[in-house]
mmCIF file of C-alpha atoms in Angstrom:
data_model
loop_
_atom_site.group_PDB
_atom_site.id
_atom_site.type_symbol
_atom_site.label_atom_id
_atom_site.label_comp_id
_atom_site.label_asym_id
_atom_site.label_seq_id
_atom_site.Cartn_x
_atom_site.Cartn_y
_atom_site.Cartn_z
ATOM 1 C CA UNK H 1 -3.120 -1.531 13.489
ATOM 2 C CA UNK H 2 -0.170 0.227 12.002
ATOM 3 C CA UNK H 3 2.987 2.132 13.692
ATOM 4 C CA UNK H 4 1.039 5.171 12.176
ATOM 5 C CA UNK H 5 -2.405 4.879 14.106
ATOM 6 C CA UNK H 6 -2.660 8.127 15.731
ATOM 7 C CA UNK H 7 -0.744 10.404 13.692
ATOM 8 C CA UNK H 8 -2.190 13.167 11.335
ATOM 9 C CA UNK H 9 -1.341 12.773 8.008
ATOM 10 C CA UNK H 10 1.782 15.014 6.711
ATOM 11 C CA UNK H 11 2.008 14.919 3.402
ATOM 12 C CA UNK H 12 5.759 16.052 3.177
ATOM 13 C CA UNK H 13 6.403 13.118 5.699
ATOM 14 C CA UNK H 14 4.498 10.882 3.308
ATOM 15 C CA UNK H 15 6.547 11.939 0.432
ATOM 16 C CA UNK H 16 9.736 11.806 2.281
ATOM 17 C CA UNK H 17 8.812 7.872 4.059
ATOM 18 C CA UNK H 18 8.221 7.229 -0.023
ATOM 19 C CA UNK H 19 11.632 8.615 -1.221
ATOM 20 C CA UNK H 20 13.400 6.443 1.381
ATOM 21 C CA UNK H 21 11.656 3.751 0.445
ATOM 22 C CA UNK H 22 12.544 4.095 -3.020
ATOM 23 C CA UNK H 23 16.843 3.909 -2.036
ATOM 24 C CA UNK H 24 16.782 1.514 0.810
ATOM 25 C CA UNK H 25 18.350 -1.443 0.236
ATOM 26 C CA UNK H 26 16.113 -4.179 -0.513
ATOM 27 C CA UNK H 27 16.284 -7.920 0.285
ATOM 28 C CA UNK H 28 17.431 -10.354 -2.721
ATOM 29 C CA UNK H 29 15.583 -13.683 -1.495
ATOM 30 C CA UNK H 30 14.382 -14.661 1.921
ATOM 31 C CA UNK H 31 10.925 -15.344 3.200
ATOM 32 C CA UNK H 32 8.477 -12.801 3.432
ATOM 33 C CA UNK H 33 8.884 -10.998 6.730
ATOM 34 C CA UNK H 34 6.659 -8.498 8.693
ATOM 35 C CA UNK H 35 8.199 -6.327 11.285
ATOM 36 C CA UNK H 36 6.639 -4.751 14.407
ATOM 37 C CA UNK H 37 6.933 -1.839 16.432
ATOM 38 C CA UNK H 38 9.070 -3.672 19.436
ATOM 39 C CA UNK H 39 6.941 -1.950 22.325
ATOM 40 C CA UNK H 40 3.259 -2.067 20.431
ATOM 41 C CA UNK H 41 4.125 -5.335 18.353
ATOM 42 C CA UNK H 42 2.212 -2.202 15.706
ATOM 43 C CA UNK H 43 2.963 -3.623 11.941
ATOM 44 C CA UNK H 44 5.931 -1.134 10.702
ATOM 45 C CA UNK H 45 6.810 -2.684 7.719
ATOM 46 C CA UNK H 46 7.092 -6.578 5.323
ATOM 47 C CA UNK H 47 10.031 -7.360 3.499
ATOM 48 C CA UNK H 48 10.405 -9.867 0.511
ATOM 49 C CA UNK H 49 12.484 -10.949 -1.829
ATOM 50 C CA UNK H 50 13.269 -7.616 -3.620
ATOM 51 C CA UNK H 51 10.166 -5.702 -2.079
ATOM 52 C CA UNK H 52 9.801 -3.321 0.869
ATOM 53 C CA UNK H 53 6.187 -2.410 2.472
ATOM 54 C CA UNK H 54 5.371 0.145 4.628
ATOM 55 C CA UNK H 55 2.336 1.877 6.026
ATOM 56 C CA UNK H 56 2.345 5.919 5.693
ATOM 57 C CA UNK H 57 -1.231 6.885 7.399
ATOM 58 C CA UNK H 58 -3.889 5.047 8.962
ATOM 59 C CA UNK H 59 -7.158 6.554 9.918
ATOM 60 C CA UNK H 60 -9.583 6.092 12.853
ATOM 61 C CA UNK H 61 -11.603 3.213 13.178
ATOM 62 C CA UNK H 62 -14.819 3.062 11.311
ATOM 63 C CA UNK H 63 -16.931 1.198 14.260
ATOM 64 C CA UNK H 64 -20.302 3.104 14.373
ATOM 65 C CA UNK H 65 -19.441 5.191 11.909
ATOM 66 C CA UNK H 66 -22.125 5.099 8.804
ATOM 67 C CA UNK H 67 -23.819 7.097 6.569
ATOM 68 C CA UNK H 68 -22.508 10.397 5.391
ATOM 69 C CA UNK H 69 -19.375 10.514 8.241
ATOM 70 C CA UNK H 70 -18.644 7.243 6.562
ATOM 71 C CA UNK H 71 -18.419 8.949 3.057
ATOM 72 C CA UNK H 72 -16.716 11.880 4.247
ATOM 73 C CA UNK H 73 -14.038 9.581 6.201
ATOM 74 C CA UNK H 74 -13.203 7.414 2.713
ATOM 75 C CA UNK H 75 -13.406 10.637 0.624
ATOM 76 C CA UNK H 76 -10.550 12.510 2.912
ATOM 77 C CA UNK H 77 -8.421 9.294 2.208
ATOM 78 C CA UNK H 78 -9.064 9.627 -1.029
ATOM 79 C CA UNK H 79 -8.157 13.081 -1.105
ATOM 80 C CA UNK H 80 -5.066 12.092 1.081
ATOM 81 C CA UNK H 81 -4.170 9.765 -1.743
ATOM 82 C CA UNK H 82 -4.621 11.948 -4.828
ATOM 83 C CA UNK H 83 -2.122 14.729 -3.006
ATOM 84 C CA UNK H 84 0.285 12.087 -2.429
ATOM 85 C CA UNK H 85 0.034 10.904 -5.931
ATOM 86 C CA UNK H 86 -0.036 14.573 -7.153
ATOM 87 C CA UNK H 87 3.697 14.851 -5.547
ATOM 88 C CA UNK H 88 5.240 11.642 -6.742
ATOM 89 C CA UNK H 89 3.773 12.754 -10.657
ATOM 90 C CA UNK H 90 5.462 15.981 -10.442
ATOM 91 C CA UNK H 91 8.712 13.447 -9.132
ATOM 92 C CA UNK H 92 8.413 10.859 -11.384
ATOM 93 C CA UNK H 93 5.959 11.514 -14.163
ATOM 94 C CA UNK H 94 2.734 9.582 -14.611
ATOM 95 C CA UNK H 95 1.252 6.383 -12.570
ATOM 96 C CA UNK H 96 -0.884 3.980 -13.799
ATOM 97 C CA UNK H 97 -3.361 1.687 -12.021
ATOM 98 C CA UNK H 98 -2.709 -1.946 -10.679
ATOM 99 C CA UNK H 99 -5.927 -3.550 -9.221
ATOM 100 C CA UNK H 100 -5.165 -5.515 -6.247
ATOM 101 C CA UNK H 101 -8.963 -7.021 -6.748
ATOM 102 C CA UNK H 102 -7.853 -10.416 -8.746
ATOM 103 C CA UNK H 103 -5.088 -10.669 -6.166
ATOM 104 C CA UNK H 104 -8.021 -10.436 -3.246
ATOM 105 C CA UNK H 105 -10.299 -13.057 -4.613
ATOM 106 C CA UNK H 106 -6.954 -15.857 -5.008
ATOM 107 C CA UNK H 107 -5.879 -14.924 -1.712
ATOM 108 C CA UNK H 108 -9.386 -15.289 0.003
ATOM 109 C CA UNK H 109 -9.684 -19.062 -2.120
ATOM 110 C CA UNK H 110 -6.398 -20.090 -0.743
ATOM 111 C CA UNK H 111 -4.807 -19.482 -4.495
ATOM 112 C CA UNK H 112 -1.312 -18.783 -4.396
ATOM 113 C CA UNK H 113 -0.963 -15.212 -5.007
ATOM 114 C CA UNK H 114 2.855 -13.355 -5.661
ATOM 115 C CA UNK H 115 4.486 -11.994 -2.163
ATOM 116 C CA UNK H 116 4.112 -8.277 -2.741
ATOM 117 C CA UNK H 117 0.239 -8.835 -2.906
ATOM 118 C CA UNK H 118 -0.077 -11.354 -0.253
ATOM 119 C CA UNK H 119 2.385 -8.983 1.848
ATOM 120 C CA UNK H 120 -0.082 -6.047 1.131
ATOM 121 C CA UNK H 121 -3.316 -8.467 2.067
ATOM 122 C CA UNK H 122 -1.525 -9.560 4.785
ATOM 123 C CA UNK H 123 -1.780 -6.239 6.297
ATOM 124 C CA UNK H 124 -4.846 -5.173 5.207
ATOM 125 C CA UNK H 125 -3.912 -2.688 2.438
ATOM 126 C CA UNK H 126 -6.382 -4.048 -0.340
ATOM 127 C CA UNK H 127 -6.859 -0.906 -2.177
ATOM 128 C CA UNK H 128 -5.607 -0.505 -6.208
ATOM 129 C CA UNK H 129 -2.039 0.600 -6.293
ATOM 130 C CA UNK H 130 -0.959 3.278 -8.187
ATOM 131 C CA UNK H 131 2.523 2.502 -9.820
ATOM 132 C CA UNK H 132 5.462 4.712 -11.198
ATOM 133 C CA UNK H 133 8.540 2.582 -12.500
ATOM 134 C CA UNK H 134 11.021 2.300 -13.807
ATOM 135 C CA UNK H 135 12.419 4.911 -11.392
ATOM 136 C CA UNK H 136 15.626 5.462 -9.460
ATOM 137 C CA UNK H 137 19.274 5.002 -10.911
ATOM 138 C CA UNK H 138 18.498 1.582 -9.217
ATOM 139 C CA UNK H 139 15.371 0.982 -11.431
ATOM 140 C CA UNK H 140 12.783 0.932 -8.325
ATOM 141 C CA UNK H 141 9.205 0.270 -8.843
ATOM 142 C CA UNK H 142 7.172 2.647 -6.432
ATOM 143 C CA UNK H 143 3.626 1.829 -5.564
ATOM 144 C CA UNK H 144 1.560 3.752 -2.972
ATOM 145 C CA UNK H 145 -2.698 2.535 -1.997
ATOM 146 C CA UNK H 146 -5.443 3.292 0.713
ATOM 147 C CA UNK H 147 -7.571 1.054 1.510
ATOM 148 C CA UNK H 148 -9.041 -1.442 4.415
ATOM 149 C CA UNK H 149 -10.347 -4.767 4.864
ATOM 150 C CA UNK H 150 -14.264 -4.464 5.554
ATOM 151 C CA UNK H 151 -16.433 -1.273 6.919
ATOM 152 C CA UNK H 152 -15.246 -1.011 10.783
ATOM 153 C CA UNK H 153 -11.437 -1.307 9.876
ATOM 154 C CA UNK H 154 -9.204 1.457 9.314
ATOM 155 C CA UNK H 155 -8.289 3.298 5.994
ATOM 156 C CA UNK H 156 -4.711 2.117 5.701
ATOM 157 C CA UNK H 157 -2.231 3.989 2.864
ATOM 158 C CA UNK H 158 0.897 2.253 2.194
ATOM 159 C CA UNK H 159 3.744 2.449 -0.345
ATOM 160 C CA UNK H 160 5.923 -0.430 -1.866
ATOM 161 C CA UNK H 161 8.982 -0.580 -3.646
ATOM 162 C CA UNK H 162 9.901 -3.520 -5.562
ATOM 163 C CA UNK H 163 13.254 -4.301 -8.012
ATOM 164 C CA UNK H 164 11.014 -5.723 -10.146
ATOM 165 C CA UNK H 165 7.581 -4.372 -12.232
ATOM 166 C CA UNK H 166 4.456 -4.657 -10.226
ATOM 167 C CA UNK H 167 1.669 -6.363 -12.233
ATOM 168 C CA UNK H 168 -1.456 -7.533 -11.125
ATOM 169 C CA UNK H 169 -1.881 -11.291 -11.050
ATOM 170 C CA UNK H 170 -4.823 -12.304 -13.365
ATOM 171 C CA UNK H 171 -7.821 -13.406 -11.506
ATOM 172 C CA UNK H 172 -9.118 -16.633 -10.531
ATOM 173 C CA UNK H 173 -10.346 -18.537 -13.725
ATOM 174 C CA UNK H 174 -13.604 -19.090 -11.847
ATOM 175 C CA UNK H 175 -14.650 -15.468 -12.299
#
């Protein structure tokens, strides 16, 4: 669960949480470090050496939900998503795709797999990221993704920032 369960999404709040994201200050080395809500222990953000993660929405659980209301549910994330991403375009010009699938499969074989993913995995965030960079007089990397970890879980949508480009790692050679 995220510091956002509960709330509606607000898609000027979204853009705003990603805005702030993109000037905070960001750590230069450190471990990777995830921060909770101090009364709900709630995950409210993971910081890494030059990366900053936070959740922006997180939807209901999924347990007993199936069929069609299970469609509709990951199609209203979607369409959470693509207004987001509509907003930060019109900001920042056009995304482009990272999968986060090779980072999945290294992290669930106990691969080593860079922070930014594993920070993102941690939390359940597994869906693709979409990425605008270089942005920012500070030359931010902005990445924003909804997704969740297996059918009952919560949709979670999340943004990153990073000082550095975000590339997918290449998949385990296995594949």
């Amino acid at each position: 669960m995220t510091v956002r369960a509960g709330e509606d999404f607000a898609l000027g709040r979204a853009v705003a949480d990603v805005e702030a994201l993109a000037a905070a200050p960001l750590p230069a080395g450190g471990p990777v470090t995830a921060e909770g809500d101090p009364a709900t222990g709630e995950w409210a953000a993971t910081t890494g050496d030059g990366f900053r993660v936070v959740p922006l929405w997180e939807s209901g659980s999924f347990v007993g939900v199936d069929g069609a209301a299970w469609d509709e549910a990951q199609e209203a994330g979607d369409a959470r998503l693509a207004a987001l991403t509509g907003e930060l375009d019109r900001r920042w010009g056009g995304h482009h795709e990272v999968p986060v699938h090779g980072a999945l499969l290294l992290h669930q074989a106990g691969e080593p797999v860079p922070e930014l993913f594993a920070a993102l995995l941690d939390e359940d965030c597994t869906g693709n990221l979409l990425v605008w960079g270089p942005v920012t007089a500070g030359r931010r990397w902005i990445a924003v993704g909804v997704g969740h970890s297996d059918g009952d879980a919560p949709l979670i949508m999340a943004a990153a920032v990073s000082d550095r480009p975000i590339i997918a790692p290449d998949p385990p050679a296995w594949l």
